[in-house]
Coordinates of C-alpha atoms in Angstrom, one line a residue:
M76 CA 13.1 23.2 4.8
K77 CA 12.0 21.2 8.0
P78 CA 14.3 18.6 9.2
F79 CA 12.8 15.1 9.1
L80 CA 10.9 13.5 11.4
D81 CA 12.1 15.7 14.3
K82 CA 10.1 16.8 17.1
D83 CA 8.0 19.1 15.3
F84 CA 7.3 16.4 12.6
L85 CA 3.9 17.1 11.5
L86 CA 3.1 20.8 13.0
S87 CA 3.3 23.6 10.9
S88 CA 2.4 26.2 13.4
D89 CA 2.8 27.1 16.9
T90 CA -0.4 26.7 18.1
A91 CA -0.2 22.8 16.4
R92 CA 3.1 22.8 18.1
T93 CA 1.9 23.7 21.6
L94 CA -1.3 21.8 21.6
Y95 CA 1.1 18.7 21.0
H96 CA 3.6 19.5 23.3
D97 CA 1.9 20.5 25.8
H98 CA -1.3 18.6 26.2
A99 CA -1.6 15.5 23.2
A100 CA 2.0 13.8 24.1
K101 CA 1.3 13.5 27.5
M102 CA -1.7 11.8 27.8
P103 CA -1.5 7.8 28.0
I104 CA -2.8 5.7 25.5
I105 CA -6.2 3.6 25.4
D106 CA -6.0 0.8 22.6
Y107 CA -9.7 0.1 22.2
H108 CA -9.6 -1.8 19.3
C109 CA -6.4 -4.3 17.9
H110 CA -5.6 -7.5 17.0
I111 CA -2.7 -8.6 19.1
K112 CA -2.4 -11.5 21.0
P113 CA -3.7 -11.6 24.6
S114 CA -1.5 -14.5 24.8
E115 CA 1.4 -12.9 23.9
I116 CA 0.4 -10.3 27.0
A117 CA 0.3 -13.3 29.3
A118 CA 3.4 -15.0 28.4
D119 CA 5.3 -11.9 28.4
R120 CA 6.6 -12.6 24.9
R121 CA 10.0 -11.8 23.7
Y122 CA 11.4 -11.2 19.9
D123 CA 14.3 -12.6 18.1
S124 CA 14.4 -10.4 15.4
I125 CA 12.8 -7.3 14.3
T126 CA 11.5 -9.1 11.4
D127 CA 9.2 -10.9 13.8
V128 CA 7.6 -7.7 14.9
W129 CA 7.6 -6.1 11.8
L130 CA 6.9 -8.7 9.5
G131 CA 5.4 -11.6 11.2
G132 CA 1.5 -10.6 10.4
D133 CA 1.5 -6.8 9.1
H134 CA -0.5 -7.2 5.4
Y135 CA 0.2 -3.4 5.5
K136 CA 3.4 -4.2 4.7
W137 CA 3.3 -7.6 2.9
R138 CA 1.1 -5.1 0.2
A139 CA 4.0 -2.8 -0.6
M140 CA 6.4 -5.5 -0.6
R141 CA 4.7 -7.1 -3.2
S142 CA 3.6 -4.0 -5.2
C143 CA 7.7 -3.5 -5.1
G144 CA 8.4 -7.1 -6.8
V145 CA 9.4 -8.4 -3.4
P146 CA 9.2 -12.7 -4.0
E147 CA 6.6 -14.2 -1.7
R148 CA 9.3 -16.3 0.0
C149 CA 10.7 -12.9 1.6
I150 CA 7.3 -11.5 2.6
T151 CA 5.7 -14.7 3.8
G152 CA 7.9 -17.9 3.0
D153 CA 10.8 -19.4 4.5
A154 CA 13.4 -16.4 3.7
D155 CA 15.7 -15.9 6.1
P156 CA 14.6 -13.2 9.0
E157 CA 17.6 -11.4 7.5
E158 CA 16.8 -11.4 4.2
K159 CA 13.4 -10.4 4.5
F160 CA 14.1 -7.6 6.5
V161 CA 16.4 -6.3 4.0
A162 CA 13.8 -6.2 1.1
W163 CA 11.7 -4.3 3.5
A164 CA 14.5 -1.8 3.8
R165 CA 14.5 -1.8 -0.2
T166 CA 11.0 -1.4 -0.3
V167 CA 10.4 1.6 2.4
Q168 CA 13.0 3.5 0.0
T169 CA 10.1 3.5 -2.3
L170 CA 7.7 4.8 0.1
I171 CA 7.5 8.3 -0.1
G172 CA 4.1 10.1 1.1
N173 CA 3.3 6.2 2.3
P174 CA 2.1 5.7 6.6
L175 CA 4.6 2.9 6.5
Y176 CA 7.7 5.4 5.6
H177 CA 6.9 7.8 8.9
W178 CA 5.7 4.6 11.0
T179 CA 8.6 2.7 10.3
H180 CA 10.6 5.6 11.4
L181 CA 8.5 6.9 14.1
E182 CA 8.8 3.4 15.8
L183 CA 12.8 3.0 15.0
Q184 CA 12.8 6.5 16.9
R185 CA 10.9 5.5 19.8
Y186 CA 11.8 2.5 20.3
F187 CA 15.2 2.2 18.8
D188 CA 16.6 5.1 19.2
I189 CA 17.7 5.1 15.7
S190 CA 17.1 8.4 13.5
E191 CA 18.7 7.6 10.3
P192 CA 16.7 6.8 7.6
L193 CA 15.9 3.0 6.5
T194 CA 17.6 2.2 3.4
A195 CA 19.1 -0.9 1.7
K196 CA 22.4 0.1 2.3
N197 CA 22.1 0.0 6.4
A198 CA 19.7 -2.3 6.0
K199 CA 21.7 -4.8 7.6
A200 CA 23.2 -2.8 10.4
V201 CA 20.0 -1.6 11.3
Y202 CA 19.1 -5.1 11.3
R203 CA 21.4 -5.9 14.3
A204 CA 20.8 -2.8 16.1
C205 CA 17.5 -3.7 16.9
N206 CA 18.0 -7.4 17.5
E207 CA 20.3 -6.2 20.4
V208 CA 17.6 -3.6 21.7
L209 CA 14.8 -6.2 21.8
A210 CA 17.5 -8.4 23.4
R211 CA 17.0 -6.2 26.5
P212 CA 15.0 -7.5 29.8
D213 CA 13.2 -4.6 29.4
M214 CA 11.9 -4.7 25.6
S215 CA 9.6 -7.7 25.9
V216 CA 5.9 -7.5 24.9
R217 CA 4.9 -6.0 28.6
G218 CA 8.4 -3.6 28.5
I219 CA 7.0 -2.1 25.0
I220 CA 3.5 -1.7 26.5
D221 CA 4.7 0.1 29.6
R222 CA 7.4 2.0 27.2
S223 CA 4.1 3.0 24.8
N224 CA 2.1 4.8 28.2
V225 CA -0.7 2.4 27.1
R226 CA -3.4 1.8 29.9
L227 CA -6.0 -0.6 28.5
I228 CA -6.0 -3.1 25.7
C229 CA -8.7 -4.8 24.1
T230 CA -8.2 -7.4 21.9
T231 CA -10.3 -9.4 19.3
D232 CA -12.0 -12.7 20.6
D233 CA -14.3 -14.8 19.1
P234 CA -17.4 -15.8 21.4
I235 CA -15.9 -19.8 21.6
D236 CA -13.2 -18.3 23.1
D237 CA -11.9 -19.5 26.1
L238 CA -10.2 -16.5 27.6
A239 CA -8.1 -18.1 29.5
A240 CA -5.3 -15.5 28.4
H241 CA -6.9 -13.1 30.1
E242 CA -7.9 -14.9 32.9
Q243 CA -4.0 -15.6 33.4
I244 CA -3.2 -11.6 32.7
A245 CA -5.8 -10.4 35.5
A246 CA -4.6 -12.5 37.9
D247 CA -1.0 -11.4 37.5
P248 CA -0.3 -8.5 40.0
T249 CA 2.8 -7.8 37.9
C250 CA 0.8 -6.7 34.5
R251 CA 1.0 -2.5 34.5
V252 CA -1.9 -2.7 31.3
A253 CA -5.3 -3.6 31.5
V254 CA -6.1 -6.3 29.1
L255 CA -10.2 -6.7 27.7
P256 CA -11.9 -8.8 25.7
A257 CA -13.8 -7.7 22.6
F258 CA -16.9 -9.9 21.5
R259 CA -16.6 -10.5 17.5
P260 CA -19.3 -13.0 16.4
D261 CA -19.0 -12.7 13.0
K262 CA -18.7 -16.4 12.1
A263 CA -22.1 -17.3 14.0
M264 CA -24.1 -14.7 12.5
R265 CA -22.6 -16.1 8.4
A266 CA -24.6 -18.7 7.1
D267 CA -24.0 -18.4 3.9
K268 CA -20.3 -19.5 4.7
P269 CA -18.9 -22.7 4.6
E270 CA -17.9 -22.9 7.9
F271 CA -20.7 -21.9 9.2
A272 CA -21.6 -25.5 10.1
A273 CA -18.3 -26.4 11.5
Y274 CA -18.4 -23.1 13.6
L275 CA -22.0 -24.0 15.1
K276 CA -20.8 -27.8 16.6
K277 CA -18.1 -25.7 18.4
L278 CA -20.6 -23.2 19.5
E279 CA -22.6 -25.6 20.8
T280 CA -19.3 -27.8 22.5
V281 CA -18.7 -24.6 24.6
T282 CA -22.0 -23.7 25.6
G283 CA -23.3 -27.0 25.8
M284 CA -26.4 -25.9 24.1
E285 CA -27.5 -27.9 21.4
I286 CA -28.8 -25.3 18.4
D287 CA -31.9 -26.4 16.3
N288 CA -33.1 -22.6 15.8
M289 CA -33.3 -19.5 16.1
D290 CA -33.7 -19.0 19.5
D291 CA -31.3 -21.6 20.6
L292 CA -28.4 -19.9 18.2
R293 CA -29.8 -16.6 20.4
A294 CA -29.4 -18.3 23.6
A295 CA -26.4 -19.2 22.7
L296 CA -25.1 -15.6 21.8
V297 CA -26.0 -14.3 24.9
D298 CA -24.5 -17.2 27.1
R299 CA -21.0 -16.3 25.4
I300 CA -21.7 -12.5 26.0
A301 CA -22.5 -13.0 29.7
Y302 CA -19.2 -14.9 29.7
F303 CA -17.3 -12.0 27.7
D304 CA -19.2 -9.7 30.5
A305 CA -17.9 -11.5 33.5
H306 CA -14.4 -11.2 32.1
G307 CA -14.8 -7.5 31.8
C308 CA -15.6 -6.9 28.1
R309 CA -17.3 -3.6 27.3
V310 CA -17.2 -3.3 23.6
S311 CA -18.1 -5.7 20.8
D312 CA -17.4 -5.6 17.4
H313 CA -18.7 -6.6 13.9
G314 CA -17.2 -6.9 10.8
L315 CA -19.9 -6.4 7.8
D316 CA -19.6 -6.1 4.3
T317 CA -22.0 -3.2 4.0
A318 CA -24.2 -1.7 6.4
I319 CA -27.4 -4.1 6.7
C320 CA -31.1 -4.1 7.4
E321 CA -33.3 -6.6 5.9
T322 CA -36.0 -8.2 8.4
A323 CA -37.8 -12.0 7.9
T324 CA -40.3 -13.9 9.6
E325 CA -38.8 -16.4 12.7
A326 CA -40.2 -19.5 10.1
E327 CA -37.7 -17.6 7.3
L328 CA -35.3 -17.4 9.8
N329 CA -35.3 -20.7 11.0
D330 CA -35.0 -21.9 7.6
I331 CA -31.7 -20.0 6.7
L332 CA -30.3 -21.3 9.7
E333 CA -31.1 -25.1 8.2
K334 CA -29.8 -24.2 5.0
G335 CA -26.4 -22.8 6.8
K336 CA -26.5 -26.2 8.9
S337 CA -26.8 -28.6 6.1
G338 CA -24.4 -26.7 3.6
R339 CA -27.2 -25.2 1.0
P340 CA -26.8 -22.3 -0.7
V341 CA -28.0 -19.1 1.2
S342 CA -28.6 -16.2 -0.9
A343 CA -27.2 -12.2 -0.2
I344 CA -30.7 -11.2 0.9
E345 CA -31.0 -14.4 3.0
S346 CA -27.4 -13.6 4.4
E347 CA -28.2 -10.5 5.0
A348 CA -31.9 -10.9 7.1
F349 CA -29.9 -13.9 9.2
Q350 CA -27.3 -11.2 10.5
T351 CA -30.0 -8.4 11.2
A352 CA -31.9 -10.4 13.4
L353 CA -28.8 -11.8 15.3
L354 CA -27.3 -8.2 15.5
A355 CA -30.4 -7.0 17.2
T356 CA -30.1 -9.7 19.5
C357 CA -26.7 -9.1 20.6
A358 CA -27.0 -4.8 20.5
K359 CA -30.1 -5.3 22.6
E360 CA -27.5 -7.2 25.0
Y361 CA -24.6 -4.7 24.6
R362 CA -27.1 -2.1 25.5
A363 CA -28.5 -3.6 28.8
R364 CA -24.9 -3.9 29.8
G365 CA -23.3 -0.5 29.0
W366 CA -21.0 -1.9 26.2
V367 CA -19.6 -0.2 23.2
M368 CA -20.7 -1.5 19.8
Q369 CA -18.5 -1.1 16.7
W370 CA -19.7 -1.7 13.0
H371 CA -16.6 -2.2 10.4
F372 CA -18.0 -2.5 6.6
G373 CA -17.1 -1.3 3.2
C374 CA -14.5 -4.5 2.6
I375 CA -14.5 -7.0 -0.1
R376 CA -12.0 -9.4 1.3
N377 CA -10.2 -12.1 -0.5
N378 CA -10.3 -10.7 -3.7
S379 CA -7.3 -13.3 -5.1
T380 CA -9.1 -16.5 -5.5
R381 CA -5.0 -17.9 -6.4
M382 CA -3.4 -16.4 -3.1
F383 CA -6.8 -17.0 -0.6
E384 CA -5.9 -20.9 -0.9
R385 CA -1.9 -20.2 -0.8
L386 CA -1.9 -17.9 2.2
G387 CA -5.6 -17.7 4.0
P388 CA -7.6 -14.6 5.2
D389 CA -5.9 -11.2 6.0
T390 CA -2.4 -11.6 4.4
G391 CA -3.1 -8.2 2.0
F392 CA -5.8 -9.3 -0.4
D393 CA -8.4 -7.2 0.3
A394 CA -9.8 -4.1 -0.7
M395 CA -12.5 -1.0 -0.1
N396 CA -16.1 -1.7 -1.1
D397 CA -18.0 0.3 -3.5
A398 CA -21.6 -1.3 -3.0
G399 CA -24.3 1.2 -2.7
G400 CA -27.3 1.5 0.0
N401 CA -25.1 2.0 2.9
A402 CA -27.0 5.1 3.4
V403 CA -30.5 3.2 3.8
R404 CA -29.5 0.1 5.5
L405 CA -27.4 2.1 8.1
A406 CA -30.8 4.8 9.1
R407 CA -32.9 1.9 9.0
M408 CA -31.2 -0.6 11.0
L409 CA -30.2 2.1 13.6
D410 CA -34.0 3.3 14.0
L411 CA -35.1 -0.4 14.0
L412 CA -32.4 -1.0 16.9
E413 CA -33.8 2.5 18.6
Q414 CA -37.1 1.2 18.4
Q415 CA -36.7 -2.2 20.0
D416 CA -34.6 0.3 22.7
A417 CA -31.6 -1.9 21.5
L418 CA -29.5 0.7 20.8
P419 CA -26.0 0.9 22.7
R420 CA -23.3 3.3 22.0
T421 CA -22.0 2.9 18.6
I422 CA -19.2 3.1 16.5
L423 CA -19.7 3.2 12.7
Y424 CA -16.3 3.1 10.3
S425 CA -16.1 2.8 6.7
L426 CA -13.7 1.0 4.5
N427 CA -14.7 3.6 2.2
P428 CA -14.3 7.2 2.8
A429 CA -16.5 8.4 0.8
D430 CA -19.5 7.1 3.5
N431 CA -18.3 9.6 5.6
G432 CA -20.6 11.6 4.9
I433 CA -23.0 9.3 5.3
I434 CA -22.6 8.0 8.7
G435 CA -21.8 11.4 9.5
T436 CA -25.5 12.7 9.0
V437 CA -27.7 9.4 10.1
M438 CA -25.5 9.5 13.1
G439 CA -26.9 13.1 13.9
G440 CA -30.6 11.7 14.0
F441 CA -29.7 8.8 17.2
Q442 CA -27.9 11.2 19.7
T443 CA -31.0 11.5 21.9
D444 CA -31.5 10.4 25.1
S445 CA -27.7 9.3 26.1
D446 CA -26.2 9.6 29.0
V447 CA -22.7 10.0 27.3
P448 CA -21.6 13.0 24.5
G449 CA -21.6 11.1 20.8
R450 CA -23.8 8.1 21.9
I451 CA -22.7 7.6 17.9
Q452 CA -19.6 8.1 16.5
L453 CA -18.2 8.3 13.8
G454 CA -14.7 6.0 13.7
S455 CA -11.7 7.2 12.9
A456 CA -9.8 6.7 9.7
W457 CA -9.6 3.1 9.5
W458 CA -7.1 0.6 7.6
F459 CA -6.3 2.1 4.2
N460 CA -7.6 5.4 5.3
D461 CA -5.2 5.5 8.5
H462 CA -2.8 8.2 6.2
K463 CA -1.9 11.6 7.1
S464 CA -4.7 13.1 4.6
G465 CA -7.2 9.8 5.7
M466 CA -7.0 11.2 9.1
E467 CA -7.4 15.0 8.2
Q468 CA -10.2 14.0 6.1
Q469 CA -11.9 11.7 8.9
L470 CA -11.7 14.7 11.3
R471 CA -12.5 17.5 9.0
D472 CA -15.9 15.1 7.8
L473 CA -16.4 15.4 11.6
M474 CA -15.7 18.6 12.4
N475 CA -18.4 19.6 9.5
L476 CA -21.4 17.0 10.4
G477 CA -20.5 16.3 14.0
A478 CA -18.9 17.6 17.3
I479 CA -15.6 17.0 17.3
G480 CA -15.3 17.5 21.0
S481 CA -16.7 14.2 21.9
F482 CA -14.7 12.4 19.5
V483 CA -13.1 9.3 20.9
G484 CA -9.9 9.2 19.0
M485 CA -7.6 6.5 17.7
L486 CA -7.1 3.3 17.8
T487 CA -4.0 1.1 16.1
D488 CA -6.3 -2.4 14.9
S489 CA -2.5 -3.7 15.0
R490 CA -1.5 -6.8 14.8
S491 CA 2.1 -5.5 16.1
F492 CA 3.0 -4.5 19.8
L493 CA 5.1 -1.8 18.3
S494 CA 2.3 0.3 16.5
Y495 CA 1.0 2.6 19.6
T496 CA 3.2 5.3 17.8
R497 CA -0.1 5.6 14.9
H498 CA -1.7 7.3 18.3
E499 CA 1.4 9.6 18.6
Y500 CA 1.0 10.1 14.4
F501 CA -3.1 10.9 15.1
R502 CA -2.3 13.0 17.9
R503 CA 0.5 15.4 15.7
I504 CA -2.1 15.2 12.9
L505 CA -5.2 16.6 15.0
C506 CA -3.3 19.1 16.8
N507 CA -2.1 20.3 13.3
V508 CA -5.6 20.5 12.0
F509 CA -6.8 22.4 15.1
G510 CA -3.8 24.9 14.5
Q511 CA -4.5 25.6 10.5
I512 CA -8.2 26.3 11.6
V513 CA -6.6 28.4 14.5
E514 CA -4.2 30.2 12.3
N515 CA -6.9 30.6 9.5
G516 CA -9.1 32.9 12.0
E517 CA -11.7 30.4 12.3
Y518 CA -11.2 29.6 16.1
P519 CA -10.2 32.1 19.1
A520 CA -6.7 31.5 20.0
D521 CA -8.0 30.5 23.1
L522 CA -5.0 27.3 24.3
D523 CA -6.7 26.2 27.7
A524 CA -10.2 25.3 25.6
L525 CA -8.1 23.7 22.7
G526 CA -6.1 22.0 25.2
E527 CA -8.7 20.5 26.8
I528 CA -10.4 19.1 24.3
V529 CA -7.1 17.6 22.5
E530 CA -6.6 15.8 25.9
N531 CA -10.3 15.1 25.5
I532 CA -10.0 13.5 21.9
S533 CA -6.8 11.6 22.6
Y534 CA -7.7 9.9 26.3
N535 CA -10.5 11.1 28.4
N536 CA -13.5 10.8 25.8
T537 CA -12.3 6.8 25.5
L538 CA -12.1 6.5 29.2
H539 CA -15.9 7.3 29.5
Y540 CA -17.4 6.6 26.5
F541 CA -16.3 2.9 27.1
R542 CA -16.8 3.0 31.1
F543 CA -13.1 2.1 31.5
D544 CA -13.2 4.9 34.3
E545 CA -14.8 2.5 36.0
I546 CA -11.6 -0.2 35.5
L547 CA -8.7 2.6 35.4
K548 CA -9.5 3.7 39.4

């Protein structure tokens, strides 16, 4: 029986152990997609308790706690921080096989030097020990980042953001990590949402432009793309319900815009056409500026109306979407952009792992005429899939249908500054998958070649694909 979470955790062969310890473990981290607040890096925030770090905004943990019958007051409510932590500890004990169990104990080991499993019995002692560590001078937000060997972070930012926190970070010579904005224009593209009209007013204020028609809206988005570009942005992100591709005339698009501004109903087809048109505009700008475009699709959000009205979005009530048609829409949209010379480097993520094969085969038709390997990427296992079997499946689907050596690797997609252990988790799984292939005689035991591929997936591919090598000189 292997020891619990020892130095060879998840590594089941000599090949895997060599690849991880001699190659993957030493590579720095680039976290090119996350949801941490740049203001907390700018201010070098300190945490009062481990509860703030772990439960302050982690809807993964909130879902698990609800599944174990924990009352909402001990999750998102007004319970004492220690009481919330004890409730989380009770939950952890039940999470056999869940990635939250692994991540919790990786974080306890890496940041707090605590190797014993977290239980209800030792919860209060662990709570006090973690808080003592968090009080140390080196455990501020920037201290955690430095300790994690993170070299660059891309946050997720709305077009109307003034990026003041990014300016503050860039002007601070004591901040050793590069922090860049990522452009997330979802709110400007959803004419079917009730908050659309109010959002356009904010966009008008920020740009100083009146938005009366589609050309005005396009110009406003291009203006903000230029603003983000001037602040070092290299990547965009689009949250879509499904893959999209629905065309409409300019007159029809202007009518949809007017419906959204006046609060009149916008149909699903009209919404898709509106998003398609604006996505094409943005994609052309991204390509011209050398940005990477990310599409996240396959999610049904806010399924519980009662809890949405009580807690708002991103609180643990989303699910995978099994809507059909992604293959046709995805292929048509990439083709549309390519015909317009508007297809940038693109990473595609679906929350439904059944779409991996679709993405893997569609993207293979659009890898030509690129200045970088893997122009179109099957994104890493995302959200409900970033567990051991989900990562293994994503890696195997990519190996089956693409070129794993060009893969840009893992991200945290997290709101927690302790989540960098997810990169370690991924790298261990990657090395173990490669080790199994070698042990099975499916690839030669060329550890130099394999080690180079592991180092590239862990760091080097990301560095070059996103052009971060222009920043991290």
